């Protein structure tokens, strides 16, 4: 495997870990906190994280929030799950530039949704504490 492929995999894996960390922070900041398994340093245990994110997508419906922020949260989680699925294919089936670009694009979408829900939650917190 080339150095480029190895470095790309490390970068994508780091992006997946960062997005998961962000999901855990947003989940904990919801009106009714949803606690997800914490990353161990920069490493996440996918066998724990994947079912936890799936469960969070269900639990968000019980939150006292309007539908729009719930939908944004679900989208962020869905993008993260898609990135992990495509990354798994990249590792198992071999490196392919199209898969790597797909993962990067999906992670950008997850990041945008996580920023959107974080901003929404921060705005509500500020309104409640003025």
mmCIF file of N, CA and C in Angstrom:
data_model
loop_
_atom_site.group_PDB
_atom_site.id
_atom_site.type_symbol
_atom_site.label_atom_id
_atom_site.label_comp_id
_atom_site.label_asym_id
_atom_site.label_seq_id
_atom_site.Cartn_x
_atom_site.Cartn_y
_atom_site.Cartn_z
ATOM 1 N N UNK A 1 0.855 -1.175 0.000
ATOM 2 C CA UNK A 1 0.000 0.000 0.000
ATOM 3 C C UNK A 1 0.896 1.233 0.000
ATOM 4 N N UNK A 2 0.479 2.242 -0.721
ATOM 5 C CA UNK A 2 1.293 3.451 -0.837
ATOM 6 C C UNK A 2 1.174 4.325 0.403
ATOM 7 N N UNK A 3 2.166 5.186 0.559
ATOM 8 C CA UNK A 3 2.136 6.134 1.669
ATOM 9 C C UNK A 3 0.908 7.034 1.566
ATOM 10 N N UNK A 4 0.550 7.414 0.340
ATOM 11 C CA UNK A 4 -0.631 8.253 0.121
ATOM 12 C C UNK A 4 -1.889 7.560 0.637
ATOM 13 N N UNK A 5 -2.050 6.290 0.320
ATOM 14 C CA UNK A 5 -3.226 5.545 0.760
ATOM 15 C C UNK A 5 -3.256 5.416 2.277
ATOM 16 N N UNK A 6 -2.105 5.115 2.863
ATOM 17 C CA UNK A 6 -2.037 5.008 4.321
ATOM 18 C C UNK A 6 -2.376 6.335 4.987
ATOM 19 N N UNK A 7 -1.805 7.408 4.484
ATOM 20 C CA UNK A 7 -2.060 8.730 5.061
ATOM 21 C C UNK A 7 -3.526 9.126 4.881
ATOM 22 N N UNK A 8 -4.091 8.817 3.730
ATOM 23 C CA UNK A 8 -5.504 9.130 3.484
ATOM 24 C C UNK A 8 -6.390 8.361 4.449
ATOM 25 N N UNK A 9 -6.110 7.099 4.660
ATOM 26 C CA UNK A 9 -6.886 6.298 5.612
ATOM 27 C C UNK A 9 -6.782 6.867 7.023
ATOM 28 N N UNK A 10 -5.578 7.251 7.422
ATOM 29 C CA UNK A 10 -5.403 7.848 8.757
ATOM 30 C C UNK A 10 -6.202 9.144 8.875
ATOM 31 N N UNK A 11 -6.160 9.953 7.837
ATOM 32 C CA UNK A 11 -6.893 11.221 7.852
ATOM 33 C C UNK A 11 -8.403 10.976 7.941
ATOM 34 N N UNK A 12 -8.900 10.050 7.157
ATOM 35 C CA UNK A 12 -10.335 9.748 7.176
ATOM 36 C C UNK A 12 -10.757 9.134 8.506
ATOM 37 N N UNK A 13 -9.926 8.254 9.036
ATOM 38 C CA UNK A 13 -10.220 7.654 10.337
ATOM 39 C C UNK A 13 -10.274 8.731 11.414
ATOM 40 N N UNK A 14 -9.372 9.673 11.346
ATOM 41 C CA UNK A 14 -9.370 10.785 12.294
ATOM 42 C C UNK A 14 -10.634 11.628 12.149
ATOM 43 N N UNK A 15 -11.066 11.846 10.916
ATOM 44 C CA UNK A 15 -12.301 12.598 10.667
ATOM 45 C C UNK A 15 -13.520 11.889 11.234
ATOM 46 N N UNK A 16 -13.553 10.583 11.099
ATOM 47 C CA UNK A 16 -14.654 9.798 11.654
ATOM 48 C C UNK A 16 -14.653 9.898 13.178
ATOM 49 N N UNK A 17 -13.471 9.798 13.778
ATOM 50 C CA UNK A 17 -13.359 9.906 15.232
ATOM 51 C C UNK A 17 -13.781 11.296 15.710
ATOM 52 N N UNK A 18 -13.368 12.338 14.986
ATOM 53 C CA UNK A 18 -13.730 13.703 15.379
ATOM 54 C C UNK A 18 -15.241 13.915 15.271
ATOM 55 N N UNK A 19 -15.829 13.435 14.202
ATOM 56 C CA UNK A 19 -17.278 13.580 14.035
ATOM 57 C C UNK A 19 -18.021 12.834 15.143
ATOM 58 N N UNK A 20 -17.522 11.655 15.514
ATOM 59 C CA UNK A 20 -18.158 10.914 16.601
ATOM 60 C C UNK A 20 -18.043 11.705 17.904
ATOM 61 N N UNK A 21 -16.876 12.254 18.163
ATOM 62 C CA UNK A 21 -16.696 13.079 19.358
ATOM 63 C C UNK A 21 -17.715 14.214 19.365
ATOM 64 N N UNK A 22 -17.875 14.869 18.222
ATOM 65 C CA UNK A 22 -18.829 15.975 18.121
ATOM 66 C C UNK A 22 -20.260 15.498 18.373
ATOM 67 N N UNK A 23 -20.600 14.322 17.874
ATOM 68 C CA UNK A 23 -21.933 13.758 18.122
ATOM 69 C C UNK A 23 -22.123 13.511 19.620
ATOM 70 N N UNK A 24 -21.082 13.017 20.296
ATOM 71 C CA UNK A 24 -21.206 12.766 21.730
ATOM 72 C C UNK A 24 -21.410 14.072 22.500
ATOM 73 N N UNK A 25 -20.741 15.134 22.073
ATOM 74 C CA UNK A 25 -20.876 16.434 22.740
ATOM 75 C C UNK A 25 -22.279 16.992 22.522
ATOM 76 N N UNK A 26 -22.758 16.952 21.281
ATOM 77 C CA UNK A 26 -24.110 17.443 20.991
ATOM 78 C C UNK A 26 -25.136 16.615 21.761
ATOM 79 N N UNK A 27 -24.971 15.305 21.766
ATOM 80 C CA UNK A 27 -25.912 14.424 22.462
ATOM 81 C C UNK A 27 -25.977 14.750 23.951
ATOM 82 N N UNK A 28 -24.834 14.998 24.535
ATOM 83 C CA UNK A 28 -24.792 15.323 25.964
ATOM 84 C C UNK A 28 -25.398 16.698 26.249
ATOM 85 N N UNK A 29 -25.410 17.577 25.247
ATOM 86 C CA UNK A 29 -25.943 18.924 25.426
ATOM 87 C C UNK A 29 -27.412 19.075 25.114
ATOM 88 N N UNK A 30 -28.074 17.990 24.772
ATOM 89 C CA UNK A 30 -29.510 18.049 24.493
ATOM 90 C C UNK A 30 -30.277 18.300 25.791
ATOM 91 N N UNK A 31 -31.505 18.807 25.696
ATOM 92 C CA UNK A 31 -32.286 19.045 26.914
ATOM 93 C C UNK A 31 -32.359 17.822 27.827
ATOM 94 N N UNK A 32 -32.501 16.653 27.243
ATOM 95 C CA UNK A 32 -32.406 15.397 27.979
ATOM 96 C C UNK A 32 -31.151 14.719 27.429
ATOM 97 N N UNK A 33 -30.074 14.761 28.198
ATOM 98 C CA UNK A 33 -28.781 14.283 27.708
ATOM 99 C C UNK A 33 -28.853 12.831 27.244
ATOM 100 N N UNK A 34 -28.229 12.577 26.107
ATOM 101 C CA UNK A 34 -28.037 11.221 25.607
ATOM 102 C C UNK A 34 -26.538 10.956 25.726
ATOM 103 N N UNK A 35 -26.180 9.981 26.547
ATOM 104 C CA UNK A 35 -24.769 9.692 26.785
ATOM 105 C C UNK A 35 -24.340 8.550 25.865
ATOM 106 N N UNK A 36 -23.325 8.828 25.056
ATOM 107 C CA UNK A 36 -22.770 7.832 24.144
ATOM 108 C C UNK A 36 -21.421 7.361 24.693
ATOM 109 N N UNK A 37 -20.991 6.161 24.308
ATOM 110 C CA UNK A 37 -19.683 5.693 24.759
ATOM 111 C C UNK A 37 -18.591 6.694 24.358
ATOM 112 N N UNK A 38 -17.741 7.027 25.294
ATOM 113 C CA UNK A 38 -16.689 8.013 25.045
ATOM 114 C C UNK A 38 -15.574 7.415 24.201
ATOM 115 N N UNK A 39 -14.998 8.233 23.323
ATOM 116 C CA UNK A 39 -13.804 7.765 22.596
ATOM 117 C C UNK A 39 -12.668 7.525 23.581
ATOM 118 N N UNK A 40 -11.780 6.636 23.233
ATOM 119 C CA UNK A 40 -10.597 6.372 24.033
ATOM 120 C C UNK A 40 -9.441 7.075 23.319
ATOM 121 N N UNK A 41 -9.127 8.277 23.782
ATOM 122 C CA UNK A 41 -8.137 9.092 23.076
ATOM 123 C C UNK A 41 -8.703 9.474 21.726
ATOM 124 N N UNK A 42 -7.970 9.159 20.673
ATOM 125 C CA UNK A 42 -8.449 9.415 19.311
ATOM 126 C C UNK A 42 -9.118 8.197 18.702
ATOM 127 N N UNK A 43 -9.278 7.159 19.484
ATOM 128 C CA UNK A 43 -9.832 5.905 18.984
ATOM 129 C C UNK A 43 -11.277 5.732 19.441
ATOM 130 N N UNK A 44 -12.102 5.230 18.547
ATOM 131 C CA UNK A 44 -13.465 4.886 18.921
ATOM 132 C C UNK A 44 -13.659 3.397 18.680
ATOM 133 N N UNK A 45 -14.473 2.797 19.507
ATOM 134 C CA UNK A 45 -14.795 1.383 19.357
ATOM 135 C C UNK A 45 -16.099 1.323 18.564
ATOM 136 N N UNK A 46 -15.971 1.014 17.276
ATOM 137 C CA UNK A 46 -17.144 1.048 16.406
ATOM 138 C C UNK A 46 -18.232 0.076 16.839
ATOM 139 N N UNK A 47 -17.840 -1.051 17.428
ATOM 140 C CA UNK A 47 -18.865 -2.009 17.869
ATOM 141 C C UNK A 47 -19.718 -1.439 18.997
ATOM 142 N N UNK A 48 -19.217 -0.436 19.691
ATOM 143 C CA UNK A 48 -20.006 0.276 20.704
ATOM 144 C C UNK A 48 -20.647 1.531 20.120
ATOM 145 N N UNK A 49 -19.873 2.252 19.326
ATOM 146 C CA UNK A 49 -20.321 3.557 18.823
ATOM 147 C C UNK A 49 -21.471 3.452 17.820
ATOM 148 N N UNK A 50 -21.384 2.514 16.907
ATOM 149 C CA UNK A 50 -22.422 2.414 15.863
ATOM 150 C C UNK A 50 -23.800 2.155 16.465
ATOM 151 N N UNK A 51 -23.977 1.140 17.330
ATOM 152 C CA UNK A 51 -25.310 0.948 17.911
ATOM 153 C C UNK A 51 -25.744 2.125 18.783
ATOM 154 N N UNK A 52 -24.785 2.789 19.424
ATOM 155 C CA UNK A 52 -25.128 3.943 20.269
ATOM 156 C C UNK A 52 -25.660 5.103 19.418
ATOM 157 N N UNK A 53 -25.038 5.352 18.287
ATOM 158 C CA UNK A 53 -25.504 6.431 17.403
ATOM 159 C C UNK A 53 -26.865 6.068 16.828
ATOM 160 N N UNK A 54 -27.039 4.812 16.447
ATOM 161 C CA UNK A 54 -28.360 4.379 15.954
ATOM 162 C C UNK A 54 -29.431 4.606 17.021
ATOM 163 N N UNK A 55 -29.092 4.285 18.249
ATOM 164 C CA UNK A 55 -30.046 4.468 19.360
ATOM 165 C C UNK A 55 -30.330 5.950 19.588
ATOM 166 N N UNK A 56 -29.304 6.782 19.485
ATOM 167 C CA UNK A 56 -29.493 8.229 19.651
ATOM 168 C C UNK A 56 -30.448 8.780 18.599
ATOM 169 N N UNK A 57 -30.401 8.212 17.403
ATOM 170 C CA UNK A 57 -31.309 8.653 16.334
ATOM 171 C C UNK A 57 -32.763 8.368 16.698
ATOM 172 N N UNK A 58 -32.985 7.351 17.489
ATOM 173 C CA UNK A 58 -34.337 7.019 17.955
ATOM 174 C C UNK A 58 -34.707 7.886 19.153
ATOM 175 N N UNK A 59 -33.763 8.024 20.080
ATOM 176 C CA UNK A 59 -34.033 8.777 21.309
ATOM 177 C C UNK A 59 -34.259 10.268 21.069
ATOM 178 N N UNK A 60 -33.743 10.800 19.979
ATOM 179 C CA UNK A 60 -33.927 12.234 19.713
ATOM 180 C C UNK A 60 -35.414 12.571 19.598
ATOM 181 N N UNK A 61 -36.214 11.615 19.211
ATOM 182 C CA UNK A 61 -37.653 11.866 19.065
ATOM 183 C C UNK A 61 -38.312 12.194 20.402
ATOM 184 N N UNK A 62 -37.704 11.768 21.507
ATOM 185 C CA UNK A 62 -38.262 12.036 22.835
ATOM 186 C C UNK A 62 -37.828 13.391 23.388
ATOM 187 N N UNK A 63 -36.981 14.093 22.659
ATOM 188 C CA UNK A 63 -36.469 15.380 23.129
ATOM 189 C C UNK A 63 -37.527 16.477 22.985
ATOM 190 N N UNK A 64 -37.566 17.397 23.943
ATOM 191 C CA UNK A 64 -38.489 18.534 23.830
ATOM 192 C C UNK A 64 -37.907 19.600 22.897
ATOM 193 N N UNK A 65 -37.849 19.249 21.618
ATOM 194 C CA UNK A 65 -37.292 20.126 20.586
ATOM 195 C C UNK A 65 -38.247 20.185 19.408
ATOM 196 N N UNK A 66 -38.177 21.271 18.628
ATOM 197 C CA UNK A 66 -38.936 21.307 17.382
ATOM 198 C C UNK A 66 -38.400 20.247 16.401
ATOM 199 N N UNK A 67 -39.171 19.970 15.393
ATOM 200 C CA UNK A 67 -38.790 18.921 14.435
ATOM 201 C C UNK A 67 -37.517 19.253 13.657
ATOM 202 N N UNK A 68 -37.322 20.516 13.293
ATOM 203 C CA UNK A 68 -36.149 20.865 12.481
ATOM 204 C C UNK A 68 -34.827 20.477 13.154
ATOM 205 N N UNK A 69 -34.579 20.866 14.410
ATOM 206 C CA UNK A 69 -33.306 20.444 15.013
ATOM 207 C C UNK A 69 -33.209 18.925 15.204
ATOM 208 N N UNK A 70 -34.330 18.273 15.433
ATOM 209 C CA UNK A 70 -34.307 16.812 15.518
ATOM 210 C C UNK A 70 -33.859 16.218 14.183
ATOM 211 N N UNK A 71 -34.412 16.753 13.091
ATOM 212 C CA UNK A 71 -34.051 16.268 11.757
ATOM 213 C C UNK A 71 -32.574 16.502 11.452
ATOM 214 N N UNK A 72 -32.060 17.636 11.888
ATOM 215 C CA UNK A 72 -30.647 17.955 11.667
ATOM 216 C C UNK A 72 -29.769 16.970 12.432
ATOM 217 N N UNK A 73 -30.140 16.667 13.662
ATOM 218 C CA UNK A 73 -29.388 15.702 14.466
ATOM 219 C C UNK A 73 -29.412 14.325 13.805
ATOM 220 N N UNK A 74 -30.574 13.893 13.369
ATOM 221 C CA UNK A 74 -30.687 12.585 12.717
ATOM 222 C C UNK A 74 -29.830 12.557 11.448
ATOM 223 N N UNK A 75 -29.838 13.635 10.682
ATOM 224 C CA UNK A 75 -29.022 13.692 9.464
ATOM 225 C C UNK A 75 -27.539 13.585 9.799
ATOM 226 N N UNK A 76 -27.091 14.302 10.836
ATOM 227 C CA UNK A 76 -25.680 14.233 11.231
ATOM 228 C C UNK A 76 -25.297 12.798 11.585
ATOM 229 N N UNK A 77 -26.151 12.141 12.344
ATOM 230 C CA UNK A 77 -25.893 10.746 12.727
ATOM 231 C C UNK A 77 -25.890 9.825 11.503
ATOM 232 N N UNK A 78 -26.833 10.037 10.605
ATOM 233 C CA UNK A 78 -26.915 9.208 9.395
ATOM 234 C C UNK A 78 -25.673 9.394 8.527
ATOM 235 N N UNK A 79 -25.212 10.618 8.398
ATOM 236 C CA UNK A 79 -23.985 10.865 7.632
ATOM 237 C C UNK A 79 -22.798 10.160 8.288
ATOM 238 N N UNK A 80 -22.712 10.243 9.616
ATOM 239 C CA UNK A 80 -21.608 9.588 10.304
ATOM 240 C C UNK A 80 -21.652 8.074 10.083
ATOM 241 N N UNK A 81 -22.838 7.503 10.214
ATOM 242 C CA UNK A 81 -22.970 6.060 9.984
ATOM 243 C C UNK A 81 -22.586 5.692 8.548
ATOM 244 N N UNK A 82 -22.981 6.510 7.590
ATOM 245 C CA UNK A 82 -22.622 6.257 6.187
ATOM 246 C C UNK A 82 -21.106 6.328 6.002
ATOM 247 N N UNK A 83 -20.471 7.302 6.638
ATOM 248 C CA UNK A 83 -19.012 7.422 6.528
ATOM 249 C C UNK A 83 -18.324 6.183 7.089
ATOM 250 N N UNK A 84 -18.823 5.665 8.220
ATOM 251 C CA UNK A 84 -18.208 4.470 8.793
ATOM 252 C C UNK A 84 -18.422 3.259 7.881
ATOM 253 N N UNK A 85 -19.582 3.174 7.261
ATOM 254 C CA UNK A 85 -19.852 2.063 6.338
ATOM 255 C C UNK A 85 -18.913 2.106 5.136
ATOM 256 N N UNK A 86 -18.781 3.273 4.532
ATOM 257 C CA UNK A 86 -17.917 3.389 3.344
ATOM 258 C C UNK A 86 -16.450 3.193 3.741
ATOM 259 N N UNK A 87 -16.068 3.683 4.920
ATOM 260 C CA UNK A 87 -14.692 3.468 5.383
ATOM 261 C C UNK A 87 -14.420 1.972 5.561
ATOM 262 N N UNK A 88 -15.380 1.253 6.108
ATOM 263 C CA UNK A 88 -15.228 -0.195 6.263
ATOM 264 C C UNK A 88 -15.019 -0.858 4.903
ATOM 265 N N UNK A 89 -15.785 -0.425 3.912
ATOM 266 C CA UNK A 89 -15.613 -0.968 2.557
ATOM 267 C C UNK A 89 -14.228 -0.632 2.013
ATOM 268 N N UNK A 90 -13.746 0.566 2.310
ATOM 269 C CA UNK A 90 -12.422 0.985 1.859
ATOM 270 C C UNK A 90 -11.344 0.088 2.457
ATOM 271 N N UNK A 91 -11.486 -0.251 3.715
ATOM 272 C CA UNK A 91 -10.499 -1.086 4.395
ATOM 273 C C UNK A 91 -10.588 -2.534 3.918
ATOM 274 N N UNK A 92 -11.806 -3.056 3.831
ATOM 275 C CA UNK A 92 -11.981 -4.473 3.487
ATOM 276 C C UNK A 92 -11.743 -4.751 2.004
ATOM 277 N N UNK A 93 -12.304 -3.888 1.159
ATOM 278 C CA UNK A 93 -12.234 -4.140 -0.284
ATOM 279 C C UNK A 93 -11.042 -3.492 -0.967
ATOM 280 N N UNK A 94 -10.265 -2.751 -0.232
ATOM 281 C CA UNK A 94 -9.100 -2.112 -0.823
ATOM 282 C C UNK A 94 -9.351 -0.646 -1.114
ATOM 283 N N UNK A 95 -8.266 0.093 -1.119
ATOM 284 C CA UNK A 95 -8.331 1.540 -1.317
ATOM 285 C C UNK A 95 -8.805 1.865 -2.721
ATOM 286 N N UNK A 96 -9.695 2.823 -2.792
ATOM 287 C CA UNK A 96 -10.115 3.379 -4.069
ATOM 288 C C UNK A 96 -10.369 4.861 -3.844
ATOM 289 N N UNK A 97 -9.834 5.671 -4.726
ATOM 290 C CA UNK A 97 -9.949 7.123 -4.579
ATOM 291 C C UNK A 97 -11.400 7.567 -4.480
ATOM 292 N N UNK A 98 -12.282 6.964 -5.253
ATOM 293 C CA UNK A 98 -13.698 7.357 -5.223
ATOM 294 C C UNK A 98 -14.296 7.123 -3.838
ATOM 295 N N UNK A 99 -13.939 6.010 -3.210
ATOM 296 C CA UNK A 99 -14.448 5.749 -1.854
ATOM 297 C C UNK A 99 -13.890 6.764 -0.862
ATOM 298 N N UNK A 100 -12.608 7.057 -0.972
ATOM 299 C CA UNK A 100 -11.997 8.025 -0.069
ATOM 300 C C UNK A 100 -12.662 9.394 -0.218
ATOM 301 N N UNK A 101 -12.901 9.811 -1.446
ATOM 302 C CA UNK A 101 -13.578 11.093 -1.672
ATOM 303 C C UNK A 101 -15.017 11.061 -1.157
ATOM 304 N N UNK A 102 -15.661 9.928 -1.285
ATOM 305 C CA UNK A 102 -17.026 9.792 -0.768
ATOM 306 C C UNK A 102 -17.045 9.970 0.741
ATOM 307 N N UNK A 103 -16.099 9.347 1.416
ATOM 308 C CA UNK A 103 -16.031 9.464 2.880
ATOM 309 C C UNK A 103 -15.793 10.916 3.273
ATOM 310 N N UNK A 104 -14.854 11.570 2.601
ATOM 311 C CA UNK A 104 -14.557 12.970 2.920
ATOM 312 C C UNK A 104 -15.786 13.847 2.722
ATOM 313 N N UNK A 105 -16.522 13.622 1.659
ATOM 314 C CA UNK A 105 -17.724 14.405 1.373
ATOM 315 C C UNK A 105 -18.804 14.156 2.426
ATOM 316 N N UNK A 106 -18.996 12.898 2.779
ATOM 317 C CA UNK A 106 -19.998 12.551 3.791
ATOM 318 C C UNK A 106 -19.636 13.193 5.131
ATOM 319 N N UNK A 107 -18.350 13.160 5.478
ATOM 320 C CA UNK A 107 -17.919 13.772 6.740
ATOM 321 C C UNK A 107 -18.118 15.287 6.733
ATOM 322 N N UNK A 108 -17.926 15.923 5.584
ATOM 323 C CA UNK A 108 -18.204 17.363 5.476
ATOM 324 C C UNK A 108 -19.684 17.634 5.730
ATOM 325 N N UNK A 109 -20.540 16.788 5.183
ATOM 326 C CA UNK A 109 -21.983 16.950 5.402
ATOM 327 C C UNK A 109 -22.337 16.740 6.875
ATOM 328 N N UNK A 110 -21.737 15.734 7.493
ATOM 329 C CA UNK A 110 -21.977 15.489 8.928
ATOM 330 C C UNK A 110 -21.523 16.693 9.739
ATOM 331 N N UNK A 111 -20.346 17.220 9.404
ATOM 332 C CA UNK A 111 -19.821 18.376 10.125
ATOM 333 C C UNK A 111 -20.749 19.577 9.995
ATOM 334 N N UNK A 112 -21.264 19.807 8.809
ATOM 335 C CA UNK A 112 -22.186 20.935 8.604
ATOM 336 C C UNK A 112 -23.440 20.777 9.457
ATOM 337 N N UNK A 113 -23.978 19.578 9.516
ATOM 338 C CA UNK A 113 -25.175 19.335 10.327
ATOM 339 C C UNK A 113 -24.872 19.467 11.816
ATOM 340 N N UNK A 114 -23.704 18.988 12.229
ATOM 341 C CA UNK A 114 -23.327 19.103 13.643
ATOM 342 C C UNK A 114 -23.138 20.564 14.038
ATOM 343 N N UNK A 115 -22.565 21.359 13.141
ATOM 344 C CA UNK A 115 -22.430 22.797 13.421
ATOM 345 C C UNK A 115 -23.806 23.445 13.516
ATOM 346 N N UNK A 116 -24.709 23.039 12.631
ATOM 347 C CA UNK A 116 -26.059 23.612 12.631
ATOM 348 C C UNK A 116 -26.796 23.313 13.941
ATOM 349 N N UNK A 117 -26.766 22.070 14.384
ATOM 350 C CA UNK A 117 -27.478 21.720 15.621
ATOM 351 C C UNK A 117 -26.774 22.335 16.825
ATOM 352 N N UNK A 118 -25.445 22.409 16.804
ATOM 353 C CA UNK A 118 -24.701 23.032 17.909
ATOM 354 C C UNK A 118 -25.057 24.507 18.028
ATOM 355 N N UNK A 119 -25.121 25.194 16.907
ATOM 356 C CA UNK A 119 -25.479 26.616 16.905
ATOM 357 C C UNK A 119 -26.898 26.800 17.413
ATOM 358 N N UNK A 120 -27.808 25.951 16.964
ATOM 359 C CA UNK A 120 -29.194 26.050 17.396
ATOM 360 C C UNK A 120 -29.287 25.856 18.917
ATOM 361 N N UNK A 121 -28.616 24.833 19.436
ATOM 362 C CA UNK A 121 -28.652 24.571 20.873
ATOM 363 C C UNK A 121 -28.005 25.715 21.657
ATOM 364 N N UNK A 122 -26.900 26.238 21.170
ATOM 365 C CA UNK A 122 -26.231 27.352 21.853
ATOM 366 C C UNK A 122 -27.120 28.591 21.875
ATOM 367 N N UNK A 123 -27.793 28.877 20.765
ATOM 368 C CA UNK A 123 -28.705 30.019 20.709
ATOM 369 C C UNK A 123 -29.837 29.863 21.729
ATOM 370 N N UNK A 124 -30.421 28.667 21.835
ATOM 371 C CA UNK A 124 -31.493 28.432 22.806
ATOM 372 C C UNK A 124 -30.970 28.582 24.228
ATOM 373 N N UNK A 125 -29.744 28.112 24.477
ATOM 374 C CA UNK A 125 -29.161 28.233 25.810
ATOM 375 C C UNK A 125 -28.944 29.697 26.152
ATOM 376 N N UNK A 126 -28.450 30.469 25.197
ATOM 377 C CA UNK A 126 -28.241 31.899 25.437
ATOM 378 C C UNK A 126 -29.551 32.623 25.706
ATOM 379 N N UNK A 127 -30.587 32.270 24.938
ATOM 380 C CA UNK A 127 -31.901 32.889 25.139
ATOM 381 C C UNK A 127 -32.430 32.590 26.537
ATOM 382 N N UNK A 128 -32.196 31.387 27.008
ATOM 383 C CA UNK A 128 -32.689 30.982 28.316
ATOM 384 C C UNK A 128 -31.875 31.527 29.480
ATOM 385 N N UNK A 129 -30.704 32.025 29.206
ATOM 386 C CA UNK A 129 -29.831 32.513 30.267
ATOM 387 C C UNK A 129 -29.541 34.014 30.180
ATOM 388 N N UNK A 130 -30.358 34.744 29.466
ATOM 389 C CA UNK A 130 -30.174 36.197 29.379
ATOM 390 C C UNK A 130 -30.844 36.894 30.526
#
